[in-house]
Coordinates of C-alpha atoms in Angstrom, one line a residue:
Chain A
M840 CA -1.1 -13.6 -15.9
K841 CA 2.5 -13.1 -15.0
R842 CA 4.3 -15.6 -12.8
V843 CA 7.5 -14.1 -11.5
K844 CA 10.8 -16.0 -11.6
N845 CA 13.8 -16.2 -9.4
Y846 CA 17.0 -14.6 -10.5
I847 CA 20.0 -16.7 -9.7
N848 CA 23.5 -16.6 -11.1
G849 CA 22.6 -14.0 -13.7
E850 CA 19.6 -16.0 -15.0
W851 CA 15.9 -16.1 -14.7
V852 CA 14.9 -19.5 -13.3
D853 CA 11.8 -21.2 -12.1
S854 CA 11.5 -22.2 -8.5
K855 CA 11.4 -25.8 -7.6
T856 CA 8.2 -25.3 -5.7
K857 CA 4.7 -26.4 -6.6
E858 CA 3.2 -23.8 -4.3
F859 CA 2.3 -20.4 -5.6
G860 CA 0.8 -17.3 -4.1
E861 CA -1.5 -14.7 -5.7
V862 CA -0.6 -11.1 -6.4
W863 CA -3.4 -8.6 -6.3
C864 CA -4.0 -5.0 -7.5
P865 CA -5.3 -3.4 -4.4
A866 CA -7.1 -0.6 -6.3
T867 CA -9.2 -2.9 -8.5
G868 CA -9.2 -6.1 -6.4
E869 CA -8.1 -8.1 -9.4
K870 CA -5.5 -10.8 -9.4
I871 CA -2.5 -9.7 -11.5
G872 CA 0.1 -12.4 -11.0
E873 CA 1.5 -15.3 -9.2
V874 CA 4.6 -15.7 -7.1
P875 CA 6.4 -18.9 -6.3
F876 CA 6.8 -19.9 -2.7
S877 CA 10.4 -20.9 -3.2
T878 CA 11.9 -23.7 -1.1
A879 CA 15.0 -24.0 1.0
E880 CA 16.5 -25.7 -2.0
D881 CA 16.0 -22.6 -4.1
I882 CA 17.6 -20.5 -1.5
D883 CA 20.6 -22.9 -1.4
Q884 CA 20.9 -22.6 -5.1
A885 CA 21.1 -18.8 -4.8
V886 CA 23.6 -19.1 -1.9
Q887 CA 25.8 -21.4 -3.8
A888 CA 25.9 -18.9 -6.8
A889 CA 26.6 -16.0 -4.5
K890 CA 29.3 -17.9 -2.7
K891 CA 30.9 -18.9 -5.9
A892 CA 30.9 -15.3 -7.2
Y893 CA 32.2 -13.9 -3.9
W894 CA 35.9 -14.2 -4.1
E895 CA 36.3 -12.7 -7.6
W896 CA 33.9 -9.9 -6.6
R897 CA 35.7 -9.3 -3.3
C898 CA 39.0 -8.9 -5.2
T899 CA 37.5 -6.4 -7.7
P900 CA 38.7 -2.9 -6.7
P901 CA 36.1 -0.9 -4.8
L902 CA 36.1 1.8 -7.5
T903 CA 35.3 -0.7 -10.2
R904 CA 32.5 -2.1 -8.0
A905 CA 31.2 1.4 -7.6
R906 CA 31.2 1.9 -11.4
Y907 CA 28.6 -0.8 -11.7
F908 CA 26.4 1.3 -9.4
F909 CA 27.0 4.5 -11.4
K910 CA 25.8 2.6 -14.4
L911 CA 22.9 1.1 -12.5
K912 CA 21.8 4.6 -11.3
D913 CA 21.5 5.7 -14.9
L914 CA 19.6 2.6 -15.9
F915 CA 17.2 3.1 -12.9
E916 CA 16.6 6.7 -14.1
N917 CA 15.5 5.3 -17.5
A918 CA 13.2 2.8 -15.9
F919 CA 12.0 5.2 -13.2
E920 CA 8.4 5.7 -14.4
D921 CA 8.0 2.0 -15.3
I922 CA 9.1 0.8 -11.8
S923 CA 6.9 3.5 -10.1
R924 CA 3.8 2.4 -12.0
I925 CA 4.3 -1.3 -11.3
L926 CA 4.8 -0.5 -7.7
V927 CA 1.4 1.4 -7.6
T928 CA -0.3 -1.5 -9.3
E929 CA 0.7 -4.1 -6.8
E930 CA 1.1 -2.1 -3.6
G931 CA -1.6 0.5 -3.9
K932 CA 0.2 3.7 -2.9
T933 CA -0.1 6.8 -5.1
L934 CA 2.1 7.6 -8.0
D935 CA 3.7 10.5 -6.2
E936 CA 4.4 8.2 -3.2
S937 CA 5.7 5.6 -5.5
R938 CA 8.0 8.0 -7.4
G939 CA 9.2 9.2 -4.0
E940 CA 10.0 5.7 -3.0
V941 CA 11.9 4.9 -6.2
R942 CA 13.8 8.1 -5.8
R943 CA 14.9 7.0 -2.3
M944 CA 16.0 3.7 -3.7
I945 CA 18.2 5.5 -6.2
E946 CA 19.6 7.8 -3.5
N947 CA 20.9 4.7 -1.7
V948 CA 22.7 3.7 -4.9
E949 CA 24.2 7.1 -5.1
H950 CA 25.3 7.0 -1.5
A951 CA 26.9 3.6 -1.9
T952 CA 29.1 4.8 -4.7
G953 CA 31.0 6.7 -2.1
V954 CA 32.6 3.4 -1.0
T955 CA 36.1 4.5 -1.7
T956 CA 35.8 7.0 1.2
L957 CA 33.2 5.3 3.3
M958 CA 34.7 1.9 3.5
T959 CA 38.2 3.0 4.5
G960 CA 39.7 1.9 7.8
Y961 CA 42.3 3.7 9.9
N962 CA 45.9 3.3 11.1
L963 CA 48.4 4.5 13.6
E964 CA 52.2 4.2 13.5
D965 CA 54.2 3.2 16.6
I966 CA 51.5 1.8 18.7
A967 CA 54.5 0.4 20.5
Q968 CA 58.2 1.0 19.6
G969 CA 58.5 0.2 15.9
I970 CA 55.1 -1.4 15.6
D971 CA 52.4 -0.1 13.3
C972 CA 48.7 -0.9 13.4
T973 CA 46.1 -0.8 10.7
A974 CA 42.3 -1.5 10.9
E975 CA 41.1 -2.5 7.5
R976 CA 37.6 -3.2 6.4
Q977 CA 37.0 -6.4 4.5
P978 CA 33.9 -7.9 3.0
I979 CA 32.5 -11.0 4.6
G980 CA 30.6 -13.1 2.2
V981 CA 27.0 -13.7 1.3
F982 CA 24.4 -11.4 2.8
G983 CA 20.6 -11.2 2.3
V984 CA 17.5 -9.1 2.9
I985 CA 14.0 -10.2 3.8
A986 CA 11.8 -7.3 2.7
P987 CA 8.3 -6.1 3.6
F988 CA 5.3 -5.3 1.4
N989 CA 5.0 -1.6 2.1
F990 CA 8.1 -0.3 0.3
P991 CA 8.8 -3.0 -2.3
A992 CA 11.3 -0.9 -4.3
M993 CA 13.2 0.9 -1.6
V994 CA 13.7 -1.3 1.4
P995 CA 16.0 -3.9 -0.2
W996 CA 18.1 -1.0 -1.4
W997 CA 18.7 0.3 2.2
F998 CA 21.1 -2.6 2.3
L999 CA 21.9 -4.2 -1.1
P1000 CA 24.1 -1.5 -2.6
Y1001 CA 26.2 -1.1 0.5
A1002 CA 26.7 -4.9 0.9
V1003 CA 27.6 -5.4 -2.7
V1004 CA 29.8 -2.3 -3.2
C1005 CA 31.7 -3.4 -0.1
G1006 CA 32.5 -6.7 -2.0
N1007 CA 29.9 -9.0 -0.6
T1008 CA 27.4 -10.9 -2.7
Y1009 CA 23.7 -10.8 -2.1
I1010 CA 20.3 -12.4 -2.1
V1011 CA 17.0 -10.5 -2.0
K1012 CA 13.8 -12.0 -0.9
P1013 CA 11.0 -9.6 -1.7
S1014 CA 7.6 -9.7 0.0
E1015 CA 5.4 -12.4 -1.5
Q1016 CA 2.6 -9.8 -1.6
V1017 CA 4.5 -7.4 -4.0
P1018 CA 7.0 -9.4 -6.0
M1019 CA 6.7 -7.6 -9.3
T1020 CA 8.4 -4.3 -8.5
Q1021 CA 11.7 -6.0 -7.4
T1022 CA 11.4 -8.3 -10.5
R1023 CA 11.3 -5.2 -12.7
I1024 CA 14.3 -3.8 -10.7
F1025 CA 16.2 -7.1 -11.3
E1026 CA 15.6 -6.7 -15.1
V1027 CA 17.5 -3.5 -14.8
I1028 CA 20.2 -5.2 -12.7
D1029 CA 20.4 -7.9 -15.4
E1030 CA 20.8 -5.2 -18.0
C1031 CA 23.6 -3.6 -16.0
G1032 CA 25.7 -6.6 -16.3
F1033 CA 26.9 -7.4 -12.8
P1034 CA 29.0 -10.6 -12.7
E1035 CA 26.9 -13.7 -12.4
G1036 CA 25.9 -14.6 -8.8
V1037 CA 26.8 -11.2 -7.3
I1038 CA 23.1 -10.2 -6.9
N1039 CA 20.4 -12.8 -6.7
M1040 CA 16.7 -12.8 -6.0
V1041 CA 14.5 -15.6 -4.6
H1042 CA 10.7 -15.1 -4.2
G1043 CA 8.8 -16.8 -1.5
A1044 CA 7.3 -16.8 2.0
K1045 CA 8.1 -18.6 5.2
D1046 CA 10.1 -21.5 3.8
A1047 CA 12.3 -19.1 1.9
V1048 CA 12.8 -16.9 5.0
N1049 CA 13.8 -19.9 7.1
G1050 CA 16.0 -21.1 4.3
M1051 CA 17.9 -17.9 4.6
L1052 CA 17.9 -17.6 8.3
Y1053 CA 19.2 -21.1 8.9
H1054 CA 21.6 -21.3 5.9
P1055 CA 25.2 -21.7 7.2
D1056 CA 26.7 -19.8 4.4
I1057 CA 24.7 -16.6 4.7
K1058 CA 26.8 -14.3 6.9
G1059 CA 24.2 -11.6 7.7
I1060 CA 20.6 -10.7 7.3
S1061 CA 18.8 -7.5 7.1
F1062 CA 15.1 -7.6 7.8
V1063 CA 12.2 -5.1 7.8
G1064 CA 8.7 -6.1 8.9
Q1065 CA 6.5 -6.4 11.9
S1066 CA 8.0 -6.6 15.3
S1067 CA 7.0 -10.2 16.1
T1068 CA 8.8 -11.4 13.0
A1069 CA 11.7 -9.0 13.6
R1070 CA 12.3 -10.6 17.0
Y1071 CA 12.1 -14.1 15.4
V1072 CA 14.6 -13.1 12.8
Y1073 CA 16.9 -11.7 15.4
K1074 CA 16.8 -14.9 17.5
A1075 CA 17.3 -17.1 14.5
C1076 CA 20.4 -15.1 13.4
G1077 CA 21.7 -15.3 17.0
E1078 CA 21.4 -19.1 16.9
T1079 CA 23.2 -19.4 13.6
G1080 CA 25.8 -16.8 14.3
K1081 CA 24.8 -14.3 11.7
R1082 CA 25.1 -10.5 11.7
V1083 CA 21.6 -9.1 11.9
Q1084 CA 19.8 -5.8 11.6
S1085 CA 16.1 -6.5 12.2
L1086 CA 13.7 -3.5 11.8
G1087 CA 10.3 -4.0 13.3
G1088 CA 7.0 -2.2 13.6
A1089 CA 6.0 1.1 15.1
K1090 CA 3.4 3.1 17.0
N1091 CA 4.3 6.7 16.3
F1092 CA 3.1 9.6 18.4
V1093 CA 2.7 13.1 16.9
L1094 CA 2.6 15.8 19.5
V1095 CA 1.1 19.2 18.8
M1096 CA 1.8 22.0 21.2
P1097 CA -0.6 24.9 21.8
D1098 CA 2.0 27.3 20.1
A1099 CA 2.2 25.1 16.9
E1100 CA 1.4 26.7 13.6
I1101 CA -1.5 24.5 12.8
D1102 CA -2.6 25.9 9.5
R1103 CA 0.9 26.0 8.2
H1104 CA 1.7 22.4 9.2
M1105 CA -1.7 20.7 8.7
P1106 CA -0.7 19.3 5.2
S1107 CA 2.4 17.8 6.9
M1108 CA 0.3 16.3 9.7
I1109 CA -2.2 14.8 7.2
T1110 CA 0.7 13.3 5.2
S1111 CA 2.1 11.8 8.3
F1112 CA -1.0 9.9 9.2
Y1113 CA -2.5 9.1 5.8
G1114 CA 0.5 9.0 3.5
C1115 CA 0.9 5.5 2.0
A1116 CA -2.5 4.8 3.6
G1117 CA -0.8 4.7 6.9
E1118 CA 1.2 1.6 5.8
R1119 CA 4.6 2.7 6.8
C1120 CA 6.7 2.5 10.0
L1121 CA 7.1 6.2 10.0
S1122 CA 3.4 7.0 9.8
G1123 CA 1.9 9.0 12.6
S1124 CA -0.6 6.9 14.5
V1125 CA -1.5 8.7 17.7
L1126 CA -2.2 12.4 17.4
V1127 CA -1.5 14.0 20.8
A1128 CA -3.1 17.4 21.4
V1129 CA -1.3 19.2 24.2
G1130 CA -3.3 21.6 26.3
D1131 CA -5.4 24.2 24.7
V1132 CA -4.8 23.2 21.1
Y1133 CA -7.1 20.2 21.3
K1134 CA -10.4 21.7 20.0
E1135 CA -8.8 23.7 17.1
L1136 CA -6.6 20.8 16.2
K1137 CA -9.4 18.3 16.1
E1138 CA -11.6 20.5 13.9
K1139 CA -8.9 21.4 11.5
F1140 CA -7.5 17.9 11.3
I1141 CA -11.0 16.4 10.6
A1142 CA -11.7 18.9 7.9
A1143 CA -8.3 18.2 6.2
A1144 CA -8.8 14.4 6.5
K1145 CA -12.2 14.7 4.9
A1146 CA -10.8 16.6 2.0
L1147 CA -8.3 13.9 1.1
K1148 CA -8.9 12.5 -2.4
V1149 CA -8.9 8.7 -2.0
G1150 CA -8.7 6.5 -5.1
N1151 CA -6.6 4.5 -7.5
G1152 CA -3.0 5.6 -7.0
L1153 CA -2.4 5.5 -10.8
Q1154 CA -4.7 8.5 -11.2
E1155 CA -2.6 11.6 -10.9
G1156 CA -4.0 13.8 -8.1
V1157 CA -5.2 11.0 -5.9
Q1158 CA -3.8 11.6 -2.4
M1159 CA -4.4 8.3 -0.7
G1160 CA -4.7 4.8 -2.2
P1161 CA -6.0 1.5 -0.9
V1162 CA -4.4 -0.7 1.6
V1163 CA -2.3 -3.6 0.3
S1164 CA -4.7 -6.6 0.5
K1165 CA -8.2 -7.7 1.3
K1166 CA -6.8 -9.5 4.4
H1167 CA -5.0 -6.3 5.5
R1168 CA -8.2 -4.3 5.0
E1169 CA -10.0 -6.7 7.3
K1170 CA -7.3 -6.4 9.9
V1171 CA -7.6 -2.6 9.8
L1172 CA -11.4 -2.7 10.0
G1173 CA -11.0 -5.1 12.9
Y1174 CA -9.0 -2.5 14.8
I1175 CA -11.7 0.1 14.1
E1176 CA -14.3 -2.3 15.5
K1177 CA -12.1 -2.8 18.5
G1178 CA -11.7 0.9 19.0
I1179 CA -15.5 1.3 19.1
K1180 CA -15.9 -1.6 21.5
E1181 CA -13.3 -0.3 23.9
G1182 CA -15.1 3.1 24.1
A1183 CA -13.2 5.4 21.8
K1184 CA -15.4 7.9 19.9
L1185 CA -15.3 7.4 16.1
I1186 CA -15.5 10.9 14.7
L1187 CA -14.5 10.1 11.1
D1188 CA -15.5 6.7 9.8
G1189 CA -13.6 5.4 6.7
R1190 CA -15.1 1.9 6.8
H1191 CA -17.7 2.4 4.1
I1192 CA -15.8 4.5 1.6
K1193 CA -16.9 4.0 -2.0
I1194 CA -14.5 4.8 -4.9
D1195 CA -16.1 5.3 -8.3
G1196 CA -15.2 2.5 -10.7
H1197 CA -13.4 0.5 -8.1
P1198 CA -16.0 -1.4 -6.2
D1199 CA -13.7 -4.3 -5.4
G1200 CA -10.6 -2.2 -4.3
F1201 CA -9.2 -2.6 -0.8
F1202 CA -10.0 0.9 0.4
V1203 CA -10.3 2.3 3.9
G1204 CA -11.1 6.0 4.1
P1205 CA -9.4 8.4 6.5
T1206 CA -10.6 7.4 10.0
V1207 CA -10.3 9.3 13.3
F1208 CA -11.0 8.3 16.8
D1209 CA -11.4 10.8 19.6
E1210 CA -11.4 10.3 23.4
V1211 CA -8.8 7.6 23.0
H1212 CA -7.3 6.3 26.3
P1213 CA -3.6 5.2 26.3
D1214 CA -4.6 1.7 27.4
M1215 CA -6.9 1.1 24.5
T1216 CA -5.7 -1.4 21.8
I1217 CA -5.8 1.2 19.1
A1218 CA -3.5 3.4 21.1
K1219 CA -1.0 0.6 21.7
E1220 CA -0.8 -1.7 18.7
E1221 CA 0.4 -1.0 15.2
I1222 CA -2.6 -0.7 12.9
F1223 CA -0.8 0.0 9.7
G1224 CA -3.7 1.7 8.2
P1225 CA -5.3 5.2 7.9
V1226 CA -6.6 5.2 11.4
V1227 CA -5.8 8.1 13.8
S1228 CA -6.2 8.0 17.6
L1229 CA -6.6 11.4 19.1
I1230 CA -5.4 11.7 22.7
H1231 CA -5.7 14.9 24.7
V1232 CA -3.0 15.5 27.3
K1233 CA -2.3 18.5 29.7
N1234 CA 1.3 19.1 29.0
L1235 CA 4.5 18.0 27.3
D1236 CA 5.4 15.7 30.2
E1237 CA 2.2 13.8 29.8
G1238 CA 2.9 13.5 26.0
L1239 CA 6.4 12.3 26.6
K1240 CA 5.1 9.7 29.1
L1241 CA 2.9 8.2 26.3
I1242 CA 6.0 7.8 24.2
E1243 CA 8.0 6.3 27.0
N1244 CA 5.2 3.8 27.8
S1245 CA 4.9 2.5 24.3
E1246 CA 6.6 -0.8 23.5
Y1247 CA 7.8 0.8 20.2
G1248 CA 10.3 3.5 19.7
N1249 CA 10.5 4.0 15.9
A1250 CA 9.6 7.6 15.2
T1251 CA 7.9 10.5 16.8
C1252 CA 7.1 14.1 15.8
L1253 CA 6.5 17.4 17.5
Y1254 CA 4.9 20.6 16.2
T1255 CA 5.9 23.7 18.1
T1256 CA 7.3 27.2 17.6
N1257 CA 9.2 27.0 20.9
G1258 CA 12.9 26.1 20.6
K1259 CA 13.0 25.1 24.3
T1260 CA 10.1 22.7 23.9
A1261 CA 11.7 21.3 20.8
R1262 CA 15.0 20.8 22.6
E1263 CA 13.3 19.1 25.6
F1264 CA 11.4 16.8 23.3
K1265 CA 14.5 15.9 21.3
Y1266 CA 16.4 15.2 24.5
R1267 CA 13.8 13.1 26.3
A1268 CA 11.6 11.2 23.8
V1269 CA 12.7 7.6 23.3
A1270 CA 12.4 7.1 19.6
S1271 CA 15.2 6.9 17.1
M1272 CA 13.8 9.0 14.3
M1273 CA 12.3 12.3 15.2
G1274 CA 10.6 15.1 13.3
I1275 CA 10.3 18.6 14.5
N1276 CA 7.6 20.4 12.6
L1277 CA 7.7 17.5 10.1
G1278 CA 5.4 14.6 10.0
I1279 CA 7.5 12.0 8.3
A1280 CA 11.0 11.7 10.0
A1281 CA 12.5 9.6 7.2
P1282 CA 16.3 9.6 7.3
M1283 CA 17.8 9.9 3.9
S1284 CA 20.3 7.4 2.6
F1285 CA 23.3 9.1 4.2
F1286 CA 21.7 8.9 7.7
P1287 CA 20.9 5.7 9.6
F1288 CA 17.3 4.3 9.5
G1289 CA 16.0 2.3 12.4
G1290 CA 14.2 2.6 15.7
A1291 CA 14.5 1.8 19.4
K1292 CA 12.8 -0.5 21.9
G1293 CA 10.5 -3.0 20.2
S1294 CA 11.0 -1.4 16.8
F1295 CA 14.5 -2.6 16.3
F1296 CA 16.6 -5.6 17.1
G1297 CA 20.3 -5.3 16.5
D1298 CA 22.7 -2.5 16.7
I1299 CA 23.7 -1.2 13.3
K1300 CA 20.8 0.3 11.5
G1301 CA 19.9 0.6 7.8
H1302 CA 21.9 2.8 5.4
G1303 CA 23.8 5.9 6.7
R1304 CA 27.6 5.7 7.3
E1305 CA 27.3 3.0 9.9
V1306 CA 25.9 0.4 7.4
F1307 CA 29.4 0.0 6.0
Q1308 CA 30.4 -1.5 9.3
F1309 CA 27.6 -4.0 9.1
F1310 CA 28.8 -5.3 5.8
T1311 CA 32.5 -5.4 6.6
D1312 CA 34.7 -7.0 9.2
T1313 CA 37.4 -4.8 10.7
K1314 CA 40.7 -6.6 10.5
V1315 CA 43.4 -5.2 12.7
V1316 CA 46.9 -5.8 11.4
I1317 CA 49.8 -5.2 13.8
Q1318 CA 53.2 -5.1 12.1
R1319 CA 56.8 -4.9 13.1
W1320 CA 59.5 -4.6 10.5
T1321 CA 62.2 -2.8 12.5
Chain Z
M838 CA -9.9 19.8 -11.4
A839 CA -7.7 20.7 -8.5
L840 CA -4.0 20.1 -8.8
T841 CA -3.4 18.9 -5.3
T842 CA -0.2 16.9 -5.5
F843 CA 3.4 17.4 -6.7
G844 CA 2.8 14.8 -9.4
A845 CA -0.4 16.3 -10.6
I846 CA 1.2 19.7 -11.0
M847 CA 4.2 18.3 -12.8
G848 CA 2.0 16.1 -14.9
F849 CA -0.1 19.1 -15.9
A850 CA 3.0 21.2 -16.6
A851 CA 4.4 18.5 -18.9
E852 CA 1.0 18.1 -20.6
M853 CA 0.8 21.9 -21.1
V854 CA 4.3 22.3 -22.6
G855 CA 3.7 19.2 -24.8
Q856 CA 0.5 20.7 -26.1
S857 CA 2.2 24.0 -26.9
G858 CA 5.0 22.2 -28.6
N859 CA 2.6 20.4 -30.9
I860 CA 0.8 23.6 -31.7
Y861 CA 4.1 25.4 -32.5
R862 CA 5.1 22.7 -34.9
N863 CA 1.8 23.3 -36.7
L864 CA 2.2 27.1 -36.7
V865 CA 5.8 26.9 -38.0
Q866 CA 4.4 25.3 -41.2
Q867 CA 2.0 28.1 -41.8
A868 CA 4.3 31.1 -41.0
K869 CA 5.1 33.3 -44.0
D870 CA 7.3 35.9 -42.4
H871 CA 10.9 34.5 -42.0
G872 CA 11.4 36.1 -38.6
L873 CA 8.2 34.7 -37.3
K874 CA 9.0 31.3 -38.6
E875 CA 12.4 31.3 -36.8
T876 CA 10.7 32.5 -33.6
L877 CA 8.1 29.7 -33.7
Q878 CA 10.8 27.1 -34.4
A879 CA 12.7 28.3 -31.4
L880 CA 9.5 28.2 -29.3
S881 CA 8.8 24.7 -30.5
A882 CA 12.3 23.5 -29.6
E883 CA 12.1 25.2 -26.2
E884 CA 8.9 23.3 -25.4
T885 CA 10.5 20.0 -26.3
K886 CA 13.3 20.9 -23.9
N887 CA 10.7 22.0 -21.3
H888 CA 8.9 18.7 -21.6
S889 CA 12.0 16.8 -20.8
L890 CA 12.8 19.2 -18.0
M891 CA 9.4 18.6 -16.5
E892 CA 9.8 14.9 -16.5
K893 CA 13.3 15.1 -15.1
T894 CA 12.2 17.6 -12.4
R895 CA 9.3 15.2 -11.4
R896 CA 11.7 12.3 -11.3
E897 CA 14.5 13.9 -9.5
N898 CA 12.8 16.2 -7.1
V899 CA 10.0 14.1 -5.7
T900 CA 10.7 14.0 -2.0
E901 CA 8.8 11.3 -0.1
M902 CA 9.2 13.2 3.2
I903 CA 7.3 16.2 2.1
L904 CA 4.6 14.9 -0.3
E905 CA 2.1 17.2 1.3
P906 CA -1.3 18.1 -0.1
I907 CA -1.1 21.3 -2.2
A908 CA -4.0 23.7 -2.4
G909 CA -5.0 26.6 -4.6
L910 CA -4.3 25.5 -8.1
Q911 CA -7.1 24.6 -10.5
K912 CA -6.4 23.1 -13.9
E913 CA -9.4 24.9 -15.4
D914 CA -7.8 28.3 -14.7
Y915 CA -5.2 27.5 -17.3
E916 CA -7.4 26.1 -20.0
I917 CA -7.6 28.1 -23.2
D918 CA -9.1 27.6 -26.7
L919 CA -6.4 25.7 -28.6
K920 CA -8.2 25.4 -31.9
T921 CA -6.1 26.3 -34.9
E922 CA -7.2 26.6 -38.5
E923 CA -5.5 25.0 -41.5
R924 CA -4.8 28.4 -43.1
M925 CA -4.0 31.3 -40.9
E926 CA -2.4 34.6 -41.3
D927 CA 0.8 35.5 -39.6
G928 CA -1.1 37.9 -37.2
D929 CA -3.2 35.0 -36.1
L930 CA -0.2 32.8 -35.5
V931 CA 1.4 35.5 -33.3
R932 CA -1.8 35.8 -31.3
I933 CA -2.0 32.1 -30.7
A934 CA 1.7 32.0 -29.7
L935 CA 1.1 34.9 -27.3
A936 CA -1.8 33.2 -25.7
L937 CA 0.2 30.0 -25.2
E938 CA 3.2 31.9 -23.7
E939 CA 0.9 34.0 -21.5
R940 CA -0.9 30.9 -20.2
E941 CA 2.4 29.2 -19.4
K942 CA 3.9 32.3 -17.8
R943 CA 0.8 32.5 -15.5
F944 CA 0.8 28.9 -14.6
F945 CA 4.5 28.5 -13.9
S946 CA 4.5 31.7 -11.9
D947 CA 1.4 30.7 -9.8
A948 CA 2.6 27.1 -9.3
S949 CA 6.1 28.1 -8.3
S950 CA 4.8 29.6 -5.1
K951 CA 2.8 26.4 -4.3
L952 CA 5.6 23.9 -4.7
P953 CA 7.3 22.9 -1.4
L954 CA 10.4 21.8 -3.2
P955 CA 12.9 24.7 -3.8
E956 CA 14.6 23.2 -6.9
A957 CA 11.3 22.5 -8.6
A958 CA 10.0 26.0 -7.6
R959 CA 13.2 27.5 -9.0
I960 CA 12.8 25.8 -12.3
F961 CA 9.2 27.0 -12.5
R962 CA 10.2 30.6 -11.8
K963 CA 12.9 30.4 -14.4
I964 CA 10.4 29.1 -17.0
A965 CA 7.9 31.9 -16.1
L966 CA 10.7 34.5 -16.7
R967 CA 11.6 32.9 -20.0
K968 CA 7.9 33.0 -21.0
Q969 CA 7.9 36.7 -20.3
E970 CA 10.9 37.1 -22.6
N971 CA 9.1 35.1 -25.2
I972 CA 6.1 37.4 -24.9
T973 CA 8.2 40.5 -25.4
R974 CA 10.0 38.8 -28.3
L975 CA 6.7 38.0 -30.0
Q976 CA 5.4 41.5 -29.4
N977 CA 8.5 43.0 -30.9
L978 CA 8.6 41.0 -34.0
G979 CA 9.5 43.2 -36.9
L980 CA 6.3 42.6 -38.8
N981 CA 4.3 45.1 -40.8
Q982 CA 2.1 47.8 -39.2
T983 CA -1.1 46.1 -40.2
L984 CA 0.0 42.9 -38.5
K985 CA 1.1 44.8 -35.4
K986 CA -2.3 46.4 -35.2
S987 CA -4.0 43.1 -35.6
I988 CA -1.9 41.6 -32.8
S989 CA -2.6 44.4 -30.4
A990 CA -6.3 44.2 -31.2

C-alpha cells in the first residue's frame, strides 16, 4: 500500500500529520493508497523553501527557465503512458481520456516555453518632453494551486508552468482523492533537476487549503473545484490580499436546433454528456431540444447512450468509466432519486448497471431524464455525473433564457447548420466557453480557460496569454536623462 | 470486438505491426534467396519503426476535445492465421509476407477514414500506401518461375 509523500525543497518528505486519507481505485472499489492530511506547518515548510528559492530563480534568465521546461516536456513524453495509467487507476476515467488529459498537461508546458515573447512588457519614448516610460513584467513570489479530483494531471499545469517560467516559485496541493498522479508527475520534476524549492507539493485536505489561503507569504492562489469552495477561496484571498483565480462548477446547456446534423454530431453530443463520466466542468448536463427536433433527438440520443461501453477505464475500448468514489456515486444517485421525486421522467436508468468482474466499482450507467422542468433540482444543480436532463423548448430565445437564468456560466454548446443562429447564440449566451457543433468547448493551453457568473471568481482565467499577467506585476518605470 | 475509441484503434494498430515484426524476424532466418532475405529484413525494420510511430501517434494526437465514439471497425475483420512452420520454402515465406502486408494495407486504409484526427489519419493513409508498395515489391521479387507460380497460386 503506497503512502504518498510531500515534495519540499527538492526532497520527498513525510508530513507531520497523524491523519491520513484513503485512496481508492474507482473501477475495482479497492483501496490502493494513503494520503497524508498535511498540516499548516507542512504548508509553511513548503512556503519557506519556495521563498528561499525565489530570488535566485527570479534572477535566472527567462530563456534559461524555459529550458527547464523544454527538458521537462521530453521527460513527460517518456513517462506519458505511466502517468496516464496511474491516472485511470485512481480517478476512473478511460485510458483515452487520461491520455488526452496528460497531453493537455504537456501542451501547457509547451505554451509556457514561449515566455520570452509572452512575458514582455511595452514602452514608449517621450511620454513627456525627454521622458521615457517602460512597463516591465516582474515575477512576484510564491504562488500555489489547489486542484480538483477530476483532472489530477492537467489542472495544476494550467497554472504551474506559467508561474514558474515567469520566475515565481510554486506549491501544488493535489486533491486528496487522487494524489498519486501528481506524485508520479513530481518524480519527473525531480528527475528534471529544477533548483530546490522552486516547485513543491504538499498533499492534504482542508487544513492544507487553509494553510495556503491564509499564509502571508503566498502571493497568489489558483483554485479549481466546486463553486461553494471557489467562492470561499476567493473571499479568503481577498481578506489576505492575494491574487486569485478561482474556477468553480458548472451546469452546461447543450442546444440542438431543428436544422442540426444529428447523425453526424451524435458522437460529439454523447462525448459531451458522458465523457469522463460527466465529471468535468465542460460536460453537457442539460440537453435542450429546440422545436421539432425533440422526438428524433431523444430517440437517437437514447440509442447512442445505451450503446456506450461502460467499464474499467484501463481496458482499451471502454468508453465510460466509473465515478471517482463511493461517496460521489451516492451523491449522483441521490440526484437521480430527486429527479424522480420532482416529477421528471427517467427514460434511461443507469443506477443498477453491472460491470463484469467489477462488482465493487463505483459505476453509474448513462442516465437520461425526459420532461425536465427548468425549476427542477436536476436542471439547476451541478450533478457531476452521467445524468442528462432533456428539456424541450419552442425556439432559440427560450433556450437562451435557460442559460441566462442559470446561476452558472461556464460553458454552453449549440448544434446547428445555420450561421445566423450560431452568431445569435455566440452573441447572446452568457457562458465563457462555447462550442458550436462541438460538445466539449475546452480552450487549449494558448486560450484562456474559465467561466462566468457562479462558475468563476476573479478576473484573469487559467492559461492563455492572459495568465502571464496573473503571475507578474507590471512595473512602470518613468525615466528622464535629458 | 469493435474498435470504438481512438485508443483502441491505435492499440490494435500497434499490436498488429508488432505481430508482423515478430513474424518477419522469424521469416528472415528461414529465407534462402538473398533478395527475399533483404526484403524481409527491410519489412521487419519497417514494422519496428511503425510500432514506435503508432505509440508516438497515440501519445501526441490524442485530443481530449474530440474523443468521440468511433463506429464501423471490427478487430475480427483483420485477423488472419499467423501460424508459421519451422521449415518453410521461400514461396511460403513470400505468401505469409503478402498476407501480412495485405492485412495491414486494408486495416490502415479502412481506419484512416474513421479517425477524426487529421494527423493520425494522414499517418494511416501513408502506411496503407507503403503497404501497397511492399505488396508490389514482394510480388516482383526476382525469384524463379516455380516460386512465382506458387506465390500466385
